[in-house]
Amino acid sequence: MGLDYSMMILIPNNKKEKIYDYIKLHGSFYRDDRSFCSLKFNIDHNVIKYIQGWDDWKIMQSFEEDYDLSCFKENEFDSCWMIPKEYDNCNGNITPEFQAEIGGFDIHDKQCKDHCLIKITAVTSDMSQFISISLSVHNWLIECCKYVEAKLGYIDMETYGSRILYYDNKSVNLLLDGDSHIEMEYNDFISMMSLFKESLNSDNKSIVAIIPSNKKMKVYDYIKSHGSYNDDKRNCGLEFDIDYNVIRYLQGWNTWEIKRKWEKDNGIKNYRDFTEGYSKISKDDSGIYGHVTPYLKAHIDGININETMLNSYTKLEFEINRWNMTRLVENSLSVHSWLIDCCKCSEVDLGYIGVSSGENRILYYNKKALNLLVSGEEALKIQLNDFMSMIITFKRALDSDYEFY
């Protein structure tokens, strides 16, 4: 089956007709059928790529990202503009107003108490990919939400997650990458996101465990059996299974000879024949902190431990201070597995990895392993009450969406 991504708009029941008015202004219905339409978007890089059938075409390197309309008017793209609908391998046309008219989209609506959930679904997989990445599409949704006085607007990318773009008269950009939040019960999801947001009080790149304060010593016990720490518990070394990214980290991320079939993260068994030459790697001037143990674990040193009180919880941060270790923590499945196992054994409530100030990967909550990337620097700075109000509205809309099928 193909992709069926959708633009979702939660709107008060008495404003529902404004959606169709907006589509008439910025698109058109097929033979006056309000269940099927085409939409007009401003030109951006991904609009042009989509209309051209996603084929390679000559475009200056400086336009490889999603720029606004003005960037294209001044350059040699005349042959791209007036593409007729009947042209082979063409997915839309450019209007005299210098917009791209693209279709079709299916339109459905679902009553949700005093609100109506409008679902505008792309009819092809290519179109689904297009609406997930184009800034012009995102801006179209935001402007539509403003016009119709919507409560919430987001892109539903099915099992690949959701991108919230509008809430309560404000544009936002919060990506929930993965499908963990879709399957979670409402109360569990809200509790998890509340604890997660409340714990975001620093820009540190770190491995984070949120645990009831009376159980925090269990984490130190786990570290002792899967690593080591100094007497004041302020600095530790952790032991991870060998995987591709661990070996790359120990080698300083330099290019080294490894067969292509081991280029992916396949676990310890594929590396037994490759570890002999790396077993004596230790701290040196190249910034490498770690070594391979006799029992085929990678011992990574130089990790600081910070404790913060969080109501009845303790937040334990394993702080990452070097860029190459940041890459390791972000990409290594062995590091992710270490955190999940630590959470299980130590009765941790929430475990996540802070990749940057605006990107965090939740890997564990309430006795369950997850994989949910929460991304959006400005959105994550919203006050706790406003943030949770947005999350609650989103989850209710998401759960209602299942009734479309």
mmCIF file of C-alpha atoms in Angstrom:
data_model
loop_
_atom_site.group_PDB
_atom_site.id
_atom_site.type_symbol
_atom_site.label_atom_id
_atom_site.label_comp_id
_atom_site.label_asym_id
_atom_site.label_seq_id
_atom_site.Cartn_x
_atom_site.Cartn_y
_atom_site.Cartn_z
ATOM 1 C CA MET A 1 0.000 0.000 0.000
ATOM 2 C CA GLY A 2 1.079 3.563 -0.683
ATOM 3 C CA LEU A 3 1.346 6.586 1.562
ATOM 4 C CA ASP A 4 -1.776 8.535 2.503
ATOM 5 C CA TYR A 5 -0.507 11.627 4.307
ATOM 6 C CA SER A 6 -3.042 14.283 5.277
ATOM 7 C CA MET A 7 -3.393 17.885 6.362
ATOM 8 C CA MET A 8 -5.560 17.857 9.493
ATOM 9 C CA ILE A 9 -7.552 20.864 10.716
ATOM 10 C CA LEU A 10 -9.572 20.933 13.943
ATOM 11 C CA ILE A 11 -12.182 23.672 13.682
ATOM 12 C CA PRO A 12 -15.267 24.774 15.683
ATOM 13 C CA ASN A 13 -18.452 23.364 14.148
ATOM 14 C CA ASN A 14 -19.831 26.817 13.368
ATOM 15 C CA LYS A 15 -16.706 27.664 11.305
ATOM 16 C CA LYS A 16 -16.760 24.555 9.128
ATOM 17 C CA GLU A 17 -17.977 26.295 5.948
ATOM 18 C CA LYS A 18 -14.979 28.633 6.046
ATOM 19 C CA ILE A 19 -12.744 25.693 5.091
ATOM 20 C CA TYR A 20 -14.555 25.318 1.788
ATOM 21 C CA ASP A 21 -14.462 29.081 1.233
ATOM 22 C CA TYR A 22 -10.702 29.057 1.728
ATOM 23 C CA ILE A 23 -10.235 26.182 -0.708
ATOM 24 C CA LYS A 24 -12.238 28.108 -3.331
ATOM 25 C CA LEU A 25 -9.903 31.083 -2.839
ATOM 26 C CA HIS A 26 -6.695 29.028 -2.848
ATOM 27 C CA GLY A 27 -7.607 26.021 -4.950
ATOM 28 C CA SER A 28 -10.619 24.549 -6.717
ATOM 29 C CA PHE A 29 -13.142 21.736 -6.370
ATOM 30 C CA TYR A 30 -13.529 19.102 -9.050
ATOM 31 C CA ARG A 31 -16.908 19.669 -10.749
ATOM 32 C CA ASP A 32 -18.232 21.343 -7.598
ATOM 33 C CA ASP A 33 -17.628 18.120 -5.644
ATOM 34 C CA ARG A 34 -16.557 19.282 -2.185
ATOM 35 C CA SER A 35 -14.927 15.923 -1.446
ATOM 36 C CA PHE A 36 -12.150 16.343 -4.035
ATOM 37 C CA CYS A 37 -9.983 19.368 -4.817
ATOM 38 C CA SER A 38 -6.721 20.802 -6.088
ATOM 39 C CA LEU A 39 -4.777 23.398 -4.088
ATOM 40 C CA LYS A 40 -2.573 26.346 -5.057
ATOM 41 C CA PHE A 41 0.806 26.694 -3.362
ATOM 42 C CA ASN A 42 3.561 29.273 -3.650
ATOM 43 C CA ILE A 43 6.658 28.110 -5.491
ATOM 44 C CA ASP A 44 9.453 26.506 -3.527
ATOM 45 C CA HIS A 45 12.158 23.974 -4.320
ATOM 46 C CA ASN A 46 10.035 20.959 -3.425
ATOM 47 C CA VAL A 47 7.039 22.270 -5.397
ATOM 48 C CA ILE A 48 9.188 22.418 -8.530
ATOM 49 C CA LYS A 49 10.692 19.000 -7.844
ATOM 50 C CA TYR A 50 7.233 17.498 -7.385
ATOM 51 C CA ILE A 51 5.819 19.052 -10.572
ATOM 52 C CA GLN A 52 8.837 17.773 -12.487
ATOM 53 C CA GLY A 53 8.097 14.255 -11.274
ATOM 54 C CA TRP A 54 10.919 14.281 -8.690
ATOM 55 C CA ASP A 55 13.377 13.652 -11.552
ATOM 56 C CA ASP A 56 16.838 15.174 -11.498
ATOM 57 C CA TRP A 57 16.865 18.555 -13.209
ATOM 58 C CA LYS A 58 19.278 21.461 -13.431
ATOM 59 C CA ILE A 59 18.955 23.678 -10.421
ATOM 60 C CA MET A 60 21.655 25.788 -8.846
ATOM 61 C CA GLN A 61 23.239 24.269 -5.743
ATOM 62 C CA SER A 62 22.229 27.314 -3.700
ATOM 63 C CA PHE A 63 18.567 26.380 -4.146
ATOM 64 C CA GLU A 64 18.858 22.846 -2.792
ATOM 65 C CA GLU A 65 16.844 23.926 0.258
ATOM 66 C CA ASP A 66 13.307 25.229 0.494
ATOM 67 C CA TYR A 67 13.412 28.958 -0.278
ATOM 68 C CA ASP A 68 10.550 31.332 -0.881
ATOM 69 C CA LEU A 69 9.149 32.578 -4.176
ATOM 70 C CA SER A 70 11.536 35.531 -4.606
ATOM 71 C CA CYS A 71 14.551 33.244 -4.954
ATOM 72 C CA PHE A 72 13.120 31.739 -8.138
ATOM 73 C CA LYS A 73 11.925 34.863 -9.962
ATOM 74 C CA GLU A 74 15.432 36.187 -10.528
ATOM 75 C CA ASN A 75 16.899 33.053 -12.053
ATOM 76 C CA GLU A 76 16.716 31.055 -15.242
ATOM 77 C CA PHE A 77 13.695 28.866 -14.665
ATOM 78 C CA ASP A 78 11.500 30.167 -17.501
ATOM 79 C CA SER A 79 11.225 26.729 -19.087
ATOM 80 C CA CYS A 80 9.779 25.325 -15.865
ATOM 81 C CA TRP A 81 6.933 27.755 -15.312
ATOM 82 C CA MET A 82 4.282 27.184 -17.931
ATOM 83 C CA ILE A 83 4.067 23.402 -17.794
ATOM 84 C CA PRO A 84 0.762 22.235 -19.331
ATOM 85 C CA LYS A 85 -1.280 19.587 -17.510
ATOM 86 C CA GLU A 86 -1.046 17.176 -20.427
ATOM 87 C CA TYR A 87 2.763 17.153 -20.332
ATOM 88 C CA ASP A 88 4.158 13.666 -19.680
ATOM 89 C CA ASN A 89 5.511 13.090 -16.168
ATOM 90 C CA CYS A 90 3.891 16.276 -14.888
ATOM 91 C CA ASN A 91 2.009 16.454 -11.577
ATOM 92 C CA GLY A 92 0.446 19.916 -11.777
ATOM 93 C CA ASN A 93 0.671 23.283 -13.476
ATOM 94 C CA ILE A 94 1.926 26.797 -12.738
ATOM 95 C CA THR A 95 -0.765 29.472 -12.772
ATOM 96 C CA PRO A 96 -0.459 33.008 -14.219
ATOM 97 C CA GLU A 97 -0.290 34.198 -10.589
ATOM 98 C CA PHE A 98 2.953 32.243 -10.272
ATOM 99 C CA GLN A 99 1.562 29.547 -8.006
ATOM 100 C CA ALA A 100 1.552 25.778 -8.422
ATOM 101 C CA GLU A 101 -1.883 24.165 -8.666
ATOM 102 C CA ILE A 102 -1.589 20.578 -7.472
ATOM 103 C CA GLY A 103 -4.227 17.877 -7.070
ATOM 104 C CA GLY A 104 -5.966 15.887 -6.154
ATOM 105 C CA PHE A 105 -6.815 15.853 -2.518
ATOM 106 C CA ASP A 106 -9.660 13.940 -0.900
ATOM 107 C CA ILE A 107 -11.621 15.864 1.740
ATOM 108 C CA HIS A 108 -13.404 14.229 4.669
ATOM 109 C CA ASP A 109 -14.832 15.608 7.897
ATOM 110 C CA LYS A 110 -15.558 14.040 11.275
ATOM 111 C CA GLN A 111 -17.622 15.498 14.116
ATOM 112 C CA CYS A 112 -15.774 15.677 17.459
ATOM 113 C CA LYS A 113 -18.240 17.076 20.028
ATOM 114 C CA ASP A 114 -18.181 20.862 19.518
ATOM 115 C CA HIS A 115 -15.436 20.691 16.875
ATOM 116 C CA CYS A 116 -15.078 19.230 13.395
ATOM 117 C CA LEU A 117 -11.919 17.502 12.172
ATOM 118 C CA ILE A 118 -11.217 18.195 8.492
ATOM 119 C CA LYS A 119 -8.928 15.757 6.711
ATOM 120 C CA ILE A 120 -7.324 16.760 3.378
ATOM 121 C CA THR A 121 -5.570 13.641 2.072
ATOM 122 C CA ALA A 122 -2.992 13.393 -0.721
ATOM 123 C CA VAL A 123 -4.068 10.752 -3.233
ATOM 124 C CA THR A 124 -0.595 9.488 -4.221
ATOM 125 C CA SER A 125 2.585 8.497 -2.388
ATOM 126 C CA ASP A 126 4.626 11.154 -4.216
ATOM 127 C CA MET A 127 2.138 13.813 -3.189
ATOM 128 C CA SER A 128 2.263 12.528 0.393
ATOM 129 C CA GLN A 129 6.037 12.912 0.500
ATOM 130 C CA PHE A 130 5.671 16.357 -1.031
ATOM 131 C CA ILE A 131 3.243 17.728 1.574
ATOM 132 C CA SER A 132 5.407 16.391 4.401
ATOM 133 C CA ILE A 133 8.490 18.435 3.409
ATOM 134 C CA SER A 134 7.372 21.510 1.453
ATOM 135 C CA LEU A 135 7.456 24.781 3.414
ATOM 136 C CA SER A 136 4.897 26.230 0.991
ATOM 137 C CA VAL A 137 2.433 23.471 1.876
ATOM 138 C CA HIS A 138 3.087 24.030 5.564
ATOM 139 C CA ASN A 139 2.507 27.774 5.127
ATOM 140 C CA TRP A 140 -0.720 27.051 3.209
ATOM 141 C CA LEU A 141 -1.992 25.012 6.153
ATOM 142 C CA ILE A 142 -1.000 27.693 8.670
ATOM 143 C CA GLU A 143 -2.720 30.466 6.683
ATOM 144 C CA CYS A 144 -5.800 28.281 6.242
ATOM 145 C CA CYS A 145 -5.958 27.694 10.008
ATOM 146 C CA LYS A 146 -5.755 31.437 10.638
ATOM 147 C CA TYR A 147 -8.495 32.183 8.096
ATOM 148 C CA VAL A 148 -10.935 29.595 9.430
ATOM 149 C CA GLU A 149 -10.082 30.278 13.111
ATOM 150 C CA ALA A 150 -8.980 26.681 13.634
ATOM 151 C CA LYS A 151 -7.941 25.294 16.987
ATOM 152 C CA LEU A 152 -5.253 22.961 15.613
ATOM 153 C CA GLY A 153 -3.492 22.179 12.339
ATOM 154 C CA TYR A 154 -1.010 19.383 11.671
ATOM 155 C CA ILE A 155 0.382 17.042 9.009
ATOM 156 C CA ASP A 156 -0.460 13.378 9.629
ATOM 157 C CA MET A 157 2.335 11.189 8.227
ATOM 158 C CA GLU A 158 0.823 7.889 9.380
ATOM 159 C CA THR A 159 3.443 5.628 11.024
ATOM 160 C CA TYR A 160 6.155 8.206 10.282
ATOM 161 C CA GLY A 161 4.647 10.614 12.782
ATOM 162 C CA SER A 162 2.967 14.002 12.871
ATOM 163 C CA ARG A 163 4.072 17.609 12.478
ATOM 164 C CA ILE A 164 2.017 20.143 14.477
ATOM 165 C CA LEU A 165 2.078 23.479 12.628
ATOM 166 C CA TYR A 166 -0.662 25.543 14.258
ATOM 167 C CA TYR A 167 -2.343 25.795 17.629
ATOM 168 C CA ASP A 168 -4.647 28.387 19.193
ATOM 169 C CA ASN A 169 -3.869 31.372 16.925
ATOM 170 C CA LYS A 170 -0.133 30.645 16.750
ATOM 171 C CA SER A 171 2.095 28.908 14.223
ATOM 172 C CA VAL A 172 4.325 26.237 15.749
ATOM 173 C CA ASN A 173 6.594 23.531 14.396
ATOM 174 C CA LEU A 174 6.694 20.402 16.526
ATOM 175 C CA LEU A 175 7.627 17.102 14.906
ATOM 176 C CA LEU A 176 6.666 13.814 16.552
ATOM 177 C CA ASP A 177 8.673 11.356 14.463
ATOM 178 C CA GLY A 178 7.611 7.721 14.860
ATOM 179 C CA ASP A 179 4.389 5.899 15.681
ATOM 180 C CA SER A 180 4.793 5.350 19.443
ATOM 181 C CA HIS A 181 2.392 8.183 20.284
ATOM 182 C CA ILE A 182 -0.289 6.763 17.985
ATOM 183 C CA GLU A 183 -0.578 3.467 19.837
ATOM 184 C CA MET A 184 -0.276 4.865 23.372
ATOM 185 C CA GLU A 185 -3.340 5.257 25.545
ATOM 186 C CA TYR A 186 -4.469 8.853 25.969
ATOM 187 C CA ASN A 187 -3.589 9.149 29.675
ATOM 188 C CA ASP A 188 -0.171 7.511 29.225
ATOM 189 C CA PHE A 189 0.758 9.818 26.356
ATOM 190 C CA ILE A 190 -0.325 12.958 28.215
ATOM 191 C CA SER A 191 1.522 11.904 31.388
ATOM 192 C CA MET A 192 4.672 11.075 29.414
ATOM 193 C CA MET A 193 4.712 14.376 27.523
ATOM 194 C CA SER A 194 4.044 16.343 30.716
ATOM 195 C CA LEU A 195 6.975 14.710 32.531
ATOM 196 C CA PHE A 196 9.165 15.106 29.444
ATOM 197 C CA LYS A 197 8.377 18.815 28.995
ATOM 198 C CA GLU A 198 8.812 19.544 32.693
ATOM 199 C CA SER A 199 12.293 18.006 32.611
ATOM 200 C CA LEU A 200 13.519 20.147 29.687
ATOM 201 C CA ASN A 201 15.450 22.769 31.597
ATOM 202 C CA SER A 202 18.810 22.753 29.806
ATOM 203 C CA ASP A 203 20.360 22.656 26.351
ATOM 204 C CA ASN A 204 22.784 19.909 27.323
ATOM 205 C CA LYS A 205 23.333 17.011 24.984
ATOM 206 C CA SER A 206 22.760 14.110 27.310
ATOM 207 C CA ILE A 207 21.283 10.739 28.173
ATOM 208 C CA VAL A 208 18.429 11.428 30.599
ATOM 209 C CA ALA A 209 16.689 9.196 33.140
ATOM 210 C CA ILE A 210 13.754 10.465 35.228
ATOM 211 C CA ILE A 211 13.266 8.266 38.288
ATOM 212 C CA PRO A 212 11.421 8.498 41.622
ATOM 213 C CA SER A 213 13.934 10.022 44.033
ATOM 214 C CA ASN A 214 13.738 7.092 46.448
ATOM 215 C CA LYS A 215 14.949 4.738 43.690
ATOM 216 C CA LYS A 216 17.781 6.761 42.159
ATOM 217 C CA MET A 217 20.510 4.558 43.675
ATOM 218 C CA LYS A 218 19.310 1.742 41.426
ATOM 219 C CA VAL A 219 20.670 3.703 38.462
ATOM 220 C CA TYR A 220 24.086 3.952 40.121
ATOM 221 C CA ASP A 221 23.966 0.226 40.838
ATOM 222 C CA TYR A 222 23.302 -0.369 37.137
ATOM 223 C CA ILE A 223 26.206 1.899 36.164
ATOM 224 C CA LYS A 224 28.487 -0.022 38.521
ATOM 225 C CA SER A 225 27.613 -3.321 36.825
ATOM 226 C CA HIS A 226 27.668 -1.854 33.291
ATOM 227 C CA GLY A 227 30.474 0.658 33.607
ATOM 228 C CA SER A 228 32.142 2.604 36.417
ATOM 229 C CA TYR A 229 31.932 5.913 38.269
ATOM 230 C CA ASN A 230 34.226 7.913 40.552
ATOM 231 C CA ASP A 231 33.744 8.253 44.298
ATOM 232 C CA ASP A 232 31.638 11.415 44.182
ATOM 233 C CA LYS A 233 29.406 9.990 41.418
ATOM 234 C CA ARG A 234 30.048 13.048 39.227
ATOM 235 C CA ASN A 235 31.857 11.291 36.388
ATOM 236 C CA CYS A 236 31.445 7.851 34.840
ATOM 237 C CA GLY A 237 32.368 5.482 32.075
ATOM 238 C CA LEU A 238 29.653 3.370 30.434
ATOM 239 C CA GLU A 239 29.947 0.017 28.671
ATOM 240 C CA PHE A 240 28.065 -0.549 25.430
ATOM 241 C CA ASP A 241 27.773 -3.477 23.055
ATOM 242 C CA ILE A 242 29.856 -3.145 19.911
ATOM 243 C CA ASP A 243 28.087 -1.744 16.878
ATOM 244 C CA TYR A 244 29.147 0.152 13.776
ATOM 245 C CA ASN A 245 28.852 3.608 15.366
ATOM 246 C CA VAL A 246 30.730 2.533 18.512
ATOM 247 C CA ILE A 247 33.648 1.300 16.405
ATOM 248 C CA ARG A 248 33.592 4.501 14.352
ATOM 249 C CA TYR A 249 33.691 6.556 17.539
ATOM 250 C CA LEU A 250 36.660 4.596 18.915
ATOM 251 C CA GLN A 251 38.443 5.078 15.602
ATOM 252 C CA GLY A 252 37.873 8.830 15.719
ATOM 253 C CA TRP A 253 35.173 8.696 12.994
ATOM 254 C CA ASN A 254 37.942 8.314 10.394
ATOM 255 C CA THR A 255 37.451 6.178 7.314
ATOM 256 C CA TRP A 256 38.536 2.630 7.946
ATOM 257 C CA GLU A 257 38.272 -0.614 6.017
ATOM 258 C CA ILE A 258 35.051 -2.434 6.685
ATOM 259 C CA LYS A 259 33.018 -4.453 4.245
ATOM 260 C CA ARG A 260 29.881 -2.769 2.940
ATOM 261 C CA LYS A 261 27.592 -5.416 4.434
ATOM 262 C CA TRP A 262 28.619 -4.164 7.893
ATOM 263 C CA GLU A 263 27.774 -0.545 7.126
ATOM 264 C CA LYS A 264 24.520 -0.834 9.072
ATOM 265 C CA ASP A 265 23.992 -1.255 12.793
ATOM 266 C CA ASN A 266 23.662 -5.042 13.078
ATOM 267 C CA GLY A 267 24.933 -5.727 16.582
ATOM 268 C CA ILE A 268 27.916 -7.428 18.153
ATOM 269 C CA LYS A 269 28.108 -10.681 16.179
ATOM 270 C CA ASN A 270 29.315 -9.027 12.967
ATOM 271 C CA TYR A 271 32.242 -7.335 14.684
ATOM 272 C CA ARG A 272 34.011 -10.207 16.454
ATOM 273 C CA ASP A 273 36.514 -10.569 13.608
ATOM 274 C CA PHE A 274 37.224 -6.835 13.548
ATOM 275 C CA THR A 275 37.943 -6.072 17.216
ATOM 276 C CA GLU A 276 41.467 -7.454 17.638
ATOM 277 C CA GLY A 277 43.142 -4.372 16.228
ATOM 278 C CA TYR A 278 40.985 -1.994 18.243
ATOM 279 C CA SER A 279 41.204 -3.617 21.670
ATOM 280 C CA LYS A 280 44.076 -1.431 22.874
ATOM 281 C CA ILE A 281 42.566 1.934 21.922
ATOM 282 C CA SER A 282 42.686 4.272 24.919
ATOM 283 C CA LYS A 283 42.709 7.973 25.771
ATOM 284 C CA ASP A 284 45.077 9.940 23.559
ATOM 285 C CA ASP A 285 45.527 13.371 22.035
ATOM 286 C CA SER A 286 43.042 12.665 19.234
ATOM 287 C CA GLY A 287 40.054 13.047 21.578
ATOM 288 C CA ILE A 288 39.170 9.354 21.767
ATOM 289 C CA TYR A 289 37.868 8.328 25.173
ATOM 290 C CA GLY A 290 37.379 4.599 25.499
ATOM 291 C CA HIS A 291 38.587 1.092 24.794
ATOM 292 C CA VAL A 292 37.262 -2.365 23.939
ATOM 293 C CA THR A 293 37.141 -4.695 26.939
ATOM 294 C CA PRO A 294 38.198 -8.386 26.884
ATOM 295 C CA TYR A 295 34.507 -9.360 26.935
ATOM 296 C CA LEU A 296 33.759 -7.336 23.799
ATOM 297 C CA LYS A 297 32.190 -4.248 25.312
ATOM 298 C CA ALA A 298 33.139 -0.679 24.476
ATOM 299 C CA HIS A 299 34.024 1.249 27.639
ATOM 300 C CA ILE A 300 33.399 4.952 26.936
ATOM 301 C CA ASP A 301 34.825 7.433 29.448
ATOM 302 C CA GLY A 302 34.430 11.132 30.121
ATOM 303 C CA ILE A 303 30.681 11.293 30.846
ATOM 304 C CA ASN A 304 29.552 13.725 33.549
ATOM 305 C CA ILE A 305 26.600 12.918 35.832
ATOM 306 C CA ASN A 306 24.270 15.722 36.939
ATOM 307 C CA GLU A 307 21.370 15.365 39.386
ATOM 308 C CA THR A 308 18.343 17.677 39.465
ATOM 309 C CA MET A 309 15.309 17.460 41.738
ATOM 310 C CA LEU A 310 12.006 17.428 39.846
ATOM 311 C CA ASN A 311 9.163 17.368 42.378
ATOM 312 C CA SER A 312 9.114 13.744 43.584
ATOM 313 C CA TYR A 313 11.536 12.697 40.835
ATOM 314 C CA THR A 314 15.264 12.932 40.307
ATOM 315 C CA LYS A 315 16.553 13.806 36.862
ATOM 316 C CA LEU A 316 19.853 12.069 36.116
ATOM 317 C CA GLU A 317 21.730 13.521 33.151
ATOM 318 C CA PHE A 318 24.674 11.742 31.610
ATOM 319 C CA GLU A 319 26.147 14.817 29.980
ATOM 320 C CA ILE A 320 27.921 14.561 26.635
ATOM 321 C CA ASN A 321 30.582 17.248 26.166
ATOM 322 C CA ARG A 322 32.265 16.338 22.891
ATOM 323 C CA TRP A 323 30.883 16.520 19.375
ATOM 324 C CA ASN A 324 32.077 13.035 18.393
ATOM 325 C CA MET A 325 30.407 11.490 21.445
ATOM 326 C CA THR A 326 27.224 13.402 20.572
ATOM 327 C CA ARG A 327 27.191 11.633 17.210
ATOM 328 C CA LEU A 328 27.688 8.309 18.959
ATOM 329 C CA VAL A 329 24.805 8.825 21.406
ATOM 330 C CA GLU A 330 22.523 10.094 18.654
ATOM 331 C CA ASN A 331 23.134 7.253 16.201
ATOM 332 C CA SER A 332 24.196 4.123 18.072
ATOM 333 C CA LEU A 333 21.527 1.490 18.658
ATOM 334 C CA SER A 334 23.747 -0.003 21.363
ATOM 335 C CA VAL A 335 23.636 3.264 23.324
ATOM 336 C CA HIS A 336 19.853 3.360 22.910
ATOM 337 C CA SER A 337 19.604 -0.251 24.120
ATOM 338 C CA TRP A 338 21.802 0.574 27.126
ATOM 339 C CA LEU A 339 19.397 3.329 28.196
ATOM 340 C CA ILE A 340 16.330 1.114 27.719
ATOM 341 C CA ASP A 341 17.878 -1.739 29.738
ATOM 342 C CA CYS A 342 18.976 0.704 32.445
ATOM 343 C CA CYS A 343 15.427 2.059 32.682
ATOM 344 C CA LYS A 344 13.956 -1.443 32.954
ATOM 345 C CA CYS A 345 16.372 -2.633 35.636
ATOM 346 C CA SER A 346 16.287 0.588 37.671
ATOM 347 C CA GLU A 347 12.521 1.224 37.593
ATOM 348 C CA VAL A 348 13.012 4.504 35.731
ATOM 349 C CA ASP A 349 9.792 6.239 34.639
ATOM 350 C CA LEU A 350 11.126 8.110 31.589
ATOM 351 C CA GLY A 351 14.293 7.762 29.525
ATOM 352 C CA TYR A 352 15.296 9.913 26.579
ATOM 353 C CA ILE A 353 18.302 11.234 24.699
ATOM 354 C CA GLY A 354 18.781 14.974 24.294
ATOM 355 C CA VAL A 355 20.441 15.354 20.902
ATOM 356 C CA SER A 356 20.196 19.166 20.859
ATOM 357 C CA SER A 357 18.158 21.959 22.429
ATOM 358 C CA GLY A 358 15.354 21.275 19.961
ATOM 359 C CA GLU A 359 15.607 17.532 19.381
ATOM 360 C CA ASN A 360 15.034 14.710 21.854
ATOM 361 C CA ARG A 361 14.429 10.996 21.358
ATOM 362 C CA ILE A 362 12.137 9.340 23.933
ATOM 363 C CA LEU A 363 13.140 5.683 24.275
ATOM 364 C CA TYR A 364 11.344 4.515 27.421
ATOM 365 C CA TYR A 365 8.261 5.324 29.440
ATOM 366 C CA ASN A 366 6.318 3.442 32.104
ATOM 367 C CA LYS A 367 7.919 0.001 31.593
ATOM 368 C CA LYS A 368 7.774 0.162 27.782
ATOM 369 C CA ALA A 369 10.449 0.730 25.154
ATOM 370 C CA LEU A 370 9.551 3.462 22.655
ATOM 371 C CA ASN A 371 11.171 5.354 19.807
ATOM 372 C CA LEU A 372 9.674 8.825 19.488
ATOM 373 C CA LEU A 373 11.735 11.751 18.200
ATOM 374 C CA VAL A 374 10.361 15.072 19.483
ATOM 375 C CA SER A 375 11.802 17.923 17.438
ATOM 376 C CA GLY A 376 11.140 21.667 17.354
ATOM 377 C CA GLU A 377 13.324 24.125 19.242
ATOM 378 C CA GLU A 378 10.833 27.002 19.491
ATOM 379 C CA ALA A 379 7.855 24.725 20.175
ATOM 380 C CA LEU A 380 9.679 23.070 23.064
ATOM 381 C CA LYS A 381 10.198 26.489 24.666
ATOM 382 C CA ILE A 382 6.447 27.086 25.004
ATOM 383 C CA GLN A 383 5.277 27.390 28.609
ATOM 384 C CA LEU A 384 4.309 24.060 30.192
ATOM 385 C CA ASN A 385 0.564 24.763 30.481
ATOM 386 C CA ASP A 386 0.274 25.999 26.884
ATOM 387 C CA PHE A 387 2.420 23.134 25.605
ATOM 388 C CA MET A 388 0.320 20.522 27.386
ATOM 389 C CA SER A 389 -2.921 22.133 26.213
ATOM 390 C CA MET A 390 -1.636 21.757 22.636
ATOM 391 C CA ILE A 391 -0.572 18.138 23.219
ATOM 392 C CA ILE A 392 -3.945 17.240 24.779
ATOM 393 C CA THR A 393 -5.841 18.755 21.835
ATOM 394 C CA PHE A 394 -3.560 16.987 19.361
ATOM 395 C CA LYS A 395 -3.929 13.569 21.007
ATOM 396 C CA ARG A 396 -7.715 13.884 21.109
ATOM 397 C CA ALA A 397 -7.773 14.791 17.419
ATOM 398 C CA LEU A 398 -5.365 11.952 16.628
ATOM 399 C CA ASP A 399 -7.525 9.398 18.431
ATOM 400 C CA SER A 400 -10.648 10.716 16.671
ATOM 401 C CA ASP A 401 -8.907 10.347 13.316
ATOM 402 C CA TYR A 402 -9.009 6.555 13.585
ATOM 403 C CA GLU A 403 -12.771 6.714 13.164
ATOM 404 C CA PHE A 404 -12.292 7.890 9.564
ATOM 405 C CA TYR A 405 -11.380 4.345 8.535
#
